[in-house]
Amino acid sequence: PLVVFSLLLGWKHAIPILIITVSWRLGMGGVGAVPGVLFGMTLPVLLALLFHKKDRVMPKPLTLFMIVMASWLISDVPIIFLVPNGWELFDEIHLVRMLALQVSAFILYFFINLLSREIELKRKLRFYAERDPLTGLYNMRYFESRVKKVSSQRKKYIVMVDIDHFKKVNDTFGHLNGDTILKNVAQTLHKIVHPHKSLLGRYGGEEFILLLEAESKENLMNIVSDIRSGIESTSFYADNQKLTVTVSIGVSELKDPDHLYQAIEKADNSLYASKQNGRNQISYAI
């Protein structure tokens, strides 16, 4: 178990576990306590740590077999030299010891892999329950639930962002390129608003929604202006052709999280006004 946990968790977890185990073994006492701690625990753990990967992925079965085999040799070969009649004792127990270590290691390997797959599946299910599958942004159901949990003394605003002339992009370059533009716009939006206290989601189609907290109206306008100009100044591509993408924006104040959709309606009306005024515009309902 020490070897497997060291391979999986790395030194930050393996060393404390090793210290606890060593303390327990030394506390039991006996003639073999010190050699057991050194050869049976410490050196195999240090060997396993050399093969630890940062992403906490267990090694392949053959690699695990070789590591456990090396750990067994480190642990048991000293018996030959440190124990009276060591060779006879080693010869008597080596096969059982080796098989026991390998079997226990692979049993742990099996259950850890099983658990890792279950955790990864739950992570993916949670991700797709919360996220829009195309852009990776929050979907509206999760966005709404998060809005209701946000608490702050600063004023909150709903910002609706719509890509201008997006239908023309789809008609000219096809829906696959349109999807690529959507994903790249979403990534650009995330980069722009990430430093601010915000919540970003996909409202639907080519429209995005943002919950933004601002210290003042001037601060709000600066952030929203950065969104508009940031999208406009970013290079987007469809079929290797450079495109200039702009967005129209509508903003409303969210006075009560329970009245989210009333605020969305006001922001959407402001967005419509931005489009009517020539697009690539910002309109406020605050």
Short mmCIF file of C-alpha atoms in Angstrom, two decimals:
data_model
loop_
_atom_site.label_atom_id
_atom_site.label_comp_id
_atom_site.label_asym_id
_atom_site.label_seq_id
_atom_site.Cartn_x
_atom_site.Cartn_y
_atom_site.Cartn_z
CA PRO A 1 0.00 0.00 0.00
CA LEU A 2 2.82 2.49 0.78
CA VAL A 3 4.30 1.98 -2.68
CA VAL A 4 0.94 2.31 -4.47
CA PHE A 5 -0.08 5.39 -2.49
CA SER A 6 3.32 6.98 -3.16
CA LEU A 7 2.93 6.36 -6.89
CA LEU A 8 -0.55 7.85 -6.87
CA LEU A 9 -0.36 10.73 -4.37
CA GLY A 10 3.26 11.89 -4.43
CA TRP A 11 5.53 13.06 -1.65
CA LYS A 12 3.12 15.56 -0.02
CA HIS A 13 0.90 12.68 1.08
CA ALA A 14 3.37 9.78 1.03
CA ILE A 15 5.86 11.31 3.46
CA PRO A 16 3.31 11.98 6.26
CA ILE A 17 1.89 8.47 5.78
CA LEU A 18 5.42 7.05 5.90
CA ILE A 19 6.22 8.96 9.11
CA ILE A 20 3.06 7.63 10.79
CA THR A 21 3.77 4.07 9.66
CA VAL A 22 7.43 4.24 10.69
CA SER A 23 6.48 5.61 14.11
CA TRP A 24 3.99 2.79 14.59
CA ARG A 25 6.55 0.14 13.58
CA LEU A 26 9.32 1.55 15.78
CA GLY A 27 6.85 1.78 18.64
CA MET A 28 6.26 -1.95 18.39
CA GLY A 29 9.99 -2.51 18.90
CA GLY A 30 11.79 -5.75 18.28
CA VAL A 31 15.10 -6.72 16.70
CA GLY A 32 13.84 -6.23 13.13
CA ALA A 33 12.23 -2.82 13.69
CA VAL A 34 15.01 -0.62 12.28
CA PRO A 35 15.87 -2.82 9.23
CA GLY A 36 12.14 -3.23 8.58
CA VAL A 37 11.61 0.54 8.63
CA LEU A 38 14.63 1.21 6.41
CA PHE A 39 14.36 -1.59 3.84
CA GLY A 40 10.71 -2.50 4.07
CA MET A 41 9.19 1.00 4.16
CA THR A 42 11.49 3.98 3.54
CA LEU A 43 13.51 2.81 0.53
CA PRO A 44 10.50 1.35 -1.38
CA VAL A 45 8.58 4.62 -0.83
CA LEU A 46 11.51 6.70 -2.12
CA LEU A 47 11.76 4.41 -5.15
CA ALA A 48 8.03 4.77 -5.87
CA LEU A 49 8.21 8.56 -5.57
CA LEU A 50 10.68 8.60 -8.48
CA PHE A 51 7.86 7.29 -10.70
CA HIS A 52 5.09 9.56 -9.38
CA LYS A 53 3.33 11.69 -12.01
CA LYS A 54 1.83 15.08 -11.25
CA ASP A 55 -1.55 14.19 -12.77
CA ARG A 56 -1.95 11.36 -10.23
CA VAL A 57 -2.17 8.70 -12.93
CA MET A 58 -1.19 5.20 -11.95
CA PRO A 59 1.61 3.66 -14.05
CA LYS A 60 0.92 0.98 -16.61
CA PRO A 61 0.57 -2.60 -15.25
CA LEU A 62 4.03 -3.65 -16.48
CA THR A 63 5.65 -0.60 -14.86
CA LEU A 64 3.78 -1.28 -11.64
CA PHE A 65 4.94 -4.90 -11.73
CA MET A 66 8.57 -3.81 -12.11
CA ILE A 67 8.32 -1.21 -9.33
CA VAL A 68 6.77 -3.72 -6.94
CA MET A 69 9.39 -6.28 -7.92
CA ALA A 70 12.16 -3.77 -7.17
CA SER A 71 10.48 -2.87 -3.87
CA TRP A 72 10.34 -6.54 -2.94
CA LEU A 73 14.05 -6.96 -3.68
CA ILE A 74 14.93 -3.86 -1.64
CA SER A 75 12.80 -5.16 1.22
CA ASP A 76 13.81 -8.83 1.28
CA VAL A 77 17.34 -9.21 -0.13
CA PRO A 78 18.89 -7.61 3.01
CA ILE A 79 17.55 -10.65 4.92
CA ILE A 80 20.34 -12.68 3.32
CA PHE A 81 23.00 -10.48 4.93
CA LEU A 82 21.36 -9.28 8.16
CA VAL A 83 19.74 -12.43 9.50
CA PRO A 84 21.52 -15.60 10.69
CA ASN A 85 20.92 -18.34 8.10
CA GLY A 86 19.58 -15.50 5.94
CA TRP A 87 19.84 -17.34 2.63
CA GLU A 88 17.82 -20.29 3.90
CA LEU A 89 15.14 -17.94 5.26
CA PHE A 90 15.08 -15.91 2.04
CA ASP A 91 14.81 -19.05 -0.07
CA GLU A 92 11.95 -20.30 2.09
CA ILE A 93 9.79 -17.16 1.96
CA HIS A 94 10.78 -15.32 -1.25
CA LEU A 95 8.12 -16.80 -3.54
CA VAL A 96 5.24 -16.26 -1.12
CA ARG A 97 6.45 -12.75 -0.30
CA MET A 98 6.85 -11.76 -3.93
CA LEU A 99 3.45 -13.12 -4.95
CA ALA A 100 1.73 -11.54 -1.93
CA LEU A 101 3.18 -8.11 -2.73
CA GLN A 102 2.29 -8.34 -6.43
CA VAL A 103 -1.25 -9.57 -5.78
CA SER A 104 -1.94 -6.91 -3.16
CA ALA A 105 -0.51 -4.20 -5.44
CA PHE A 106 -2.70 -5.22 -8.37
CA ILE A 107 -5.79 -5.52 -6.21
CA LEU A 108 -5.20 -1.93 -5.10
CA TYR A 109 -4.47 -0.97 -8.71
CA PHE A 110 -7.80 -2.45 -9.84
CA PHE A 111 -9.89 -0.69 -7.21
CA ILE A 112 -8.07 2.63 -7.62
CA ASN A 113 -8.65 2.51 -11.38
CA LEU A 114 -12.30 1.65 -10.81
CA LEU A 115 -12.72 4.53 -8.38
CA SER A 116 -10.84 6.95 -10.66
CA ARG A 117 -13.15 6.12 -13.56
CA GLU A 118 -16.20 6.66 -11.38
CA ILE A 119 -14.87 10.02 -10.16
CA GLU A 120 -14.06 11.09 -13.73
CA LEU A 121 -17.53 10.06 -14.91
CA LYS A 122 -19.17 12.06 -12.11
CA ARG A 123 -16.96 15.05 -12.97
CA LYS A 124 -18.03 14.90 -16.62
CA LEU A 125 -21.70 14.48 -15.73
CA ARG A 126 -21.51 17.47 -13.41
CA PHE A 127 -19.68 19.52 -16.05
CA TYR A 128 -22.31 18.84 -18.71
CA ALA A 129 -25.12 19.45 -16.22
CA GLU A 130 -23.71 22.93 -15.54
CA ARG A 131 -22.15 23.89 -18.86
CA ASP A 132 -23.09 24.62 -22.42
CA PRO A 133 -21.47 21.77 -24.41
CA LEU A 134 -20.27 24.01 -27.27
CA THR A 135 -18.71 26.97 -25.46
CA GLY A 136 -18.01 25.49 -22.03
CA LEU A 137 -19.75 28.47 -20.40
CA TYR A 138 -22.47 28.05 -17.77
CA ASN A 139 -25.87 27.09 -19.12
CA MET A 140 -28.90 29.15 -18.12
CA ARG A 141 -30.19 26.68 -15.54
CA TYR A 142 -26.93 26.74 -13.62
CA PHE A 143 -26.43 30.47 -14.23
CA GLU A 144 -29.79 31.16 -12.61
CA SER A 145 -28.98 28.98 -9.59
CA ARG A 146 -25.62 30.73 -9.14
CA VAL A 147 -27.18 34.19 -9.39
CA LYS A 148 -29.49 33.39 -6.48
CA LYS A 149 -26.50 32.45 -4.31
CA VAL A 150 -24.43 35.55 -5.03
CA SER A 151 -24.31 37.99 -2.14
CA SER A 152 -22.40 41.26 -2.20
CA GLN A 153 -22.72 44.86 -1.10
CA ARG A 154 -21.86 46.04 -4.59
CA LYS A 155 -24.52 46.59 -7.24
CA LYS A 156 -25.16 43.79 -9.70
CA TYR A 157 -25.88 44.12 -13.39
CA ILE A 158 -27.07 41.84 -16.15
CA VAL A 159 -25.13 42.27 -19.37
CA MET A 160 -26.48 40.71 -22.58
CA VAL A 161 -23.97 40.32 -25.42
CA ASP A 162 -25.04 39.39 -28.96
CA ILE A 163 -22.75 38.73 -31.95
CA ASP A 164 -23.59 41.07 -34.81
CA HIS A 165 -24.54 39.59 -38.20
CA PHE A 166 -23.91 36.06 -36.97
CA LYS A 167 -26.43 34.61 -39.43
CA LYS A 168 -24.29 35.98 -42.25
CA VAL A 169 -21.27 34.08 -40.84
CA ASN A 170 -23.25 30.83 -40.82
CA ASP A 171 -24.65 31.42 -44.31
CA THR A 172 -21.26 32.35 -45.78
CA PHE A 173 -18.89 29.95 -44.03
CA GLY A 174 -21.17 27.18 -42.72
CA HIS A 175 -22.29 26.16 -39.26
CA LEU A 176 -19.02 24.47 -38.31
CA ASN A 177 -17.16 27.74 -38.77
CA GLY A 178 -20.02 29.50 -37.01
CA ASP A 179 -19.56 27.18 -34.03
CA THR A 180 -15.83 27.95 -34.02
CA ILE A 181 -16.57 31.69 -33.95
CA LEU A 182 -18.98 31.14 -31.05
CA LYS A 183 -16.37 29.22 -29.07
CA ASN A 184 -13.67 31.82 -29.74
CA VAL A 185 -15.96 34.69 -28.77
CA ALA A 186 -16.81 32.83 -25.55
CA GLN A 187 -13.09 32.37 -24.78
CA THR A 188 -12.43 36.05 -25.48
CA LEU A 189 -15.31 37.11 -23.23
CA HIS A 190 -13.97 34.89 -20.46
CA LYS A 191 -10.50 36.43 -20.73
CA ILE A 192 -11.91 39.95 -20.58
CA VAL A 193 -14.28 39.48 -17.63
CA HIS A 194 -12.25 36.90 -15.67
CA PRO A 195 -10.34 39.50 -13.59
CA HIS A 196 -13.65 41.05 -12.47
CA LYS A 197 -16.23 39.63 -10.08
CA SER A 198 -18.48 38.11 -12.70
CA LEU A 199 -20.49 35.13 -13.87
CA LEU A 200 -20.57 34.28 -17.57
CA GLY A 201 -23.00 32.03 -19.40
CA ARG A 202 -24.47 31.27 -22.80
CA TYR A 203 -28.03 32.55 -23.07
CA GLY A 204 -28.75 30.82 -26.35
CA GLY A 205 -27.81 31.01 -30.04
CA GLU A 206 -25.20 33.74 -30.47
CA GLU A 207 -26.20 35.52 -27.25
CA PHE A 208 -24.23 35.51 -24.00
CA ILE A 209 -25.22 36.63 -20.51
CA LEU A 210 -23.06 38.12 -17.81
CA LEU A 211 -23.70 38.87 -14.15
CA LEU A 212 -21.36 41.68 -13.28
CA GLU A 213 -20.65 43.40 -9.98
CA ALA A 214 -19.30 46.93 -10.16
CA GLU A 215 -18.25 49.48 -7.58
CA SER A 216 -19.74 52.38 -9.53
CA LYS A 217 -21.55 53.18 -12.75
CA GLU A 218 -18.28 54.43 -14.21
CA ASN A 219 -16.56 51.15 -13.32
CA LEU A 220 -19.44 49.23 -14.94
CA MET A 221 -19.21 51.27 -18.15
CA ASN A 222 -15.46 50.76 -18.34
CA ILE A 223 -15.80 46.97 -18.06
CA VAL A 224 -18.62 46.79 -20.61
CA SER A 225 -16.70 49.07 -22.96
CA ASP A 226 -13.70 46.73 -22.62
CA ILE A 227 -15.94 43.83 -23.65
CA ARG A 228 -17.15 45.61 -26.79
CA SER A 229 -13.71 46.88 -27.85
CA GLY A 230 -11.98 43.63 -26.83
CA ILE A 231 -14.17 41.57 -29.15
CA GLU A 232 -13.80 44.06 -31.98
CA SER A 233 -10.00 44.11 -31.71
CA THR A 234 -9.66 40.30 -31.60
CA SER A 235 -8.88 38.45 -34.83
CA PHE A 236 -11.28 35.64 -35.68
CA TYR A 237 -10.93 33.21 -38.58
CA ALA A 238 -13.26 31.17 -40.78
CA ASP A 239 -11.76 28.97 -43.51
CA ASN A 240 -8.45 30.74 -42.86
CA GLN A 241 -10.10 34.06 -43.67
CA LYS A 242 -9.70 36.81 -41.09
CA LEU A 243 -12.96 38.23 -39.79
CA THR A 244 -13.78 41.27 -37.71
CA VAL A 245 -16.48 40.34 -35.21
CA THR A 246 -18.45 42.91 -33.27
CA VAL A 247 -21.09 42.62 -30.56
CA SER A 248 -24.10 44.59 -29.46
CA ILE A 249 -24.62 44.92 -25.72
CA GLY A 250 -27.52 45.68 -23.40
CA VAL A 251 -27.19 46.33 -19.67
CA SER A 252 -29.71 46.47 -16.81
CA GLU A 253 -29.43 46.54 -13.04
CA LEU A 254 -30.30 43.40 -11.09
CA LYS A 255 -31.88 44.69 -7.92
CA ASP A 256 -33.27 41.34 -6.75
CA PRO A 257 -31.88 37.90 -7.76
CA ASP A 258 -35.44 36.53 -7.59
CA HIS A 259 -36.34 38.92 -10.42
CA LEU A 260 -33.57 37.76 -12.73
CA TYR A 261 -35.74 37.37 -15.82
CA GLN A 262 -37.22 40.85 -15.45
CA ALA A 263 -33.65 42.19 -15.49
CA ILE A 264 -32.83 39.99 -18.49
CA GLU A 265 -35.86 41.37 -20.34
CA LYS A 266 -34.70 44.96 -19.71
CA ALA A 267 -31.16 44.13 -20.79
CA ASP A 268 -32.51 42.38 -23.90
CA ASN A 269 -34.56 45.46 -24.79
CA SER A 270 -31.40 47.57 -24.40
CA LEU A 271 -29.58 45.08 -26.60
CA TYR A 272 -32.27 45.47 -29.26
CA ALA A 273 -31.81 49.26 -29.06
CA SER A 274 -28.06 48.79 -29.64
CA LYS A 275 -28.82 46.82 -32.79
CA GLN A 276 -31.32 49.39 -33.98
CA ASN A 277 -28.73 52.13 -33.49
CA GLY A 278 -26.29 50.48 -35.87
CA ARG A 279 -24.83 47.54 -33.89
CA ASN A 280 -21.42 47.40 -32.17
CA GLN A 281 -23.09 49.60 -29.55
CA ILE A 282 -23.84 49.57 -25.79
CA SER A 283 -27.21 50.57 -24.35
CA TYR A 284 -28.08 50.88 -20.67
CA ALA A 285 -31.35 50.47 -18.79
CA ILE A 286 -30.11 51.62 -15.39
#
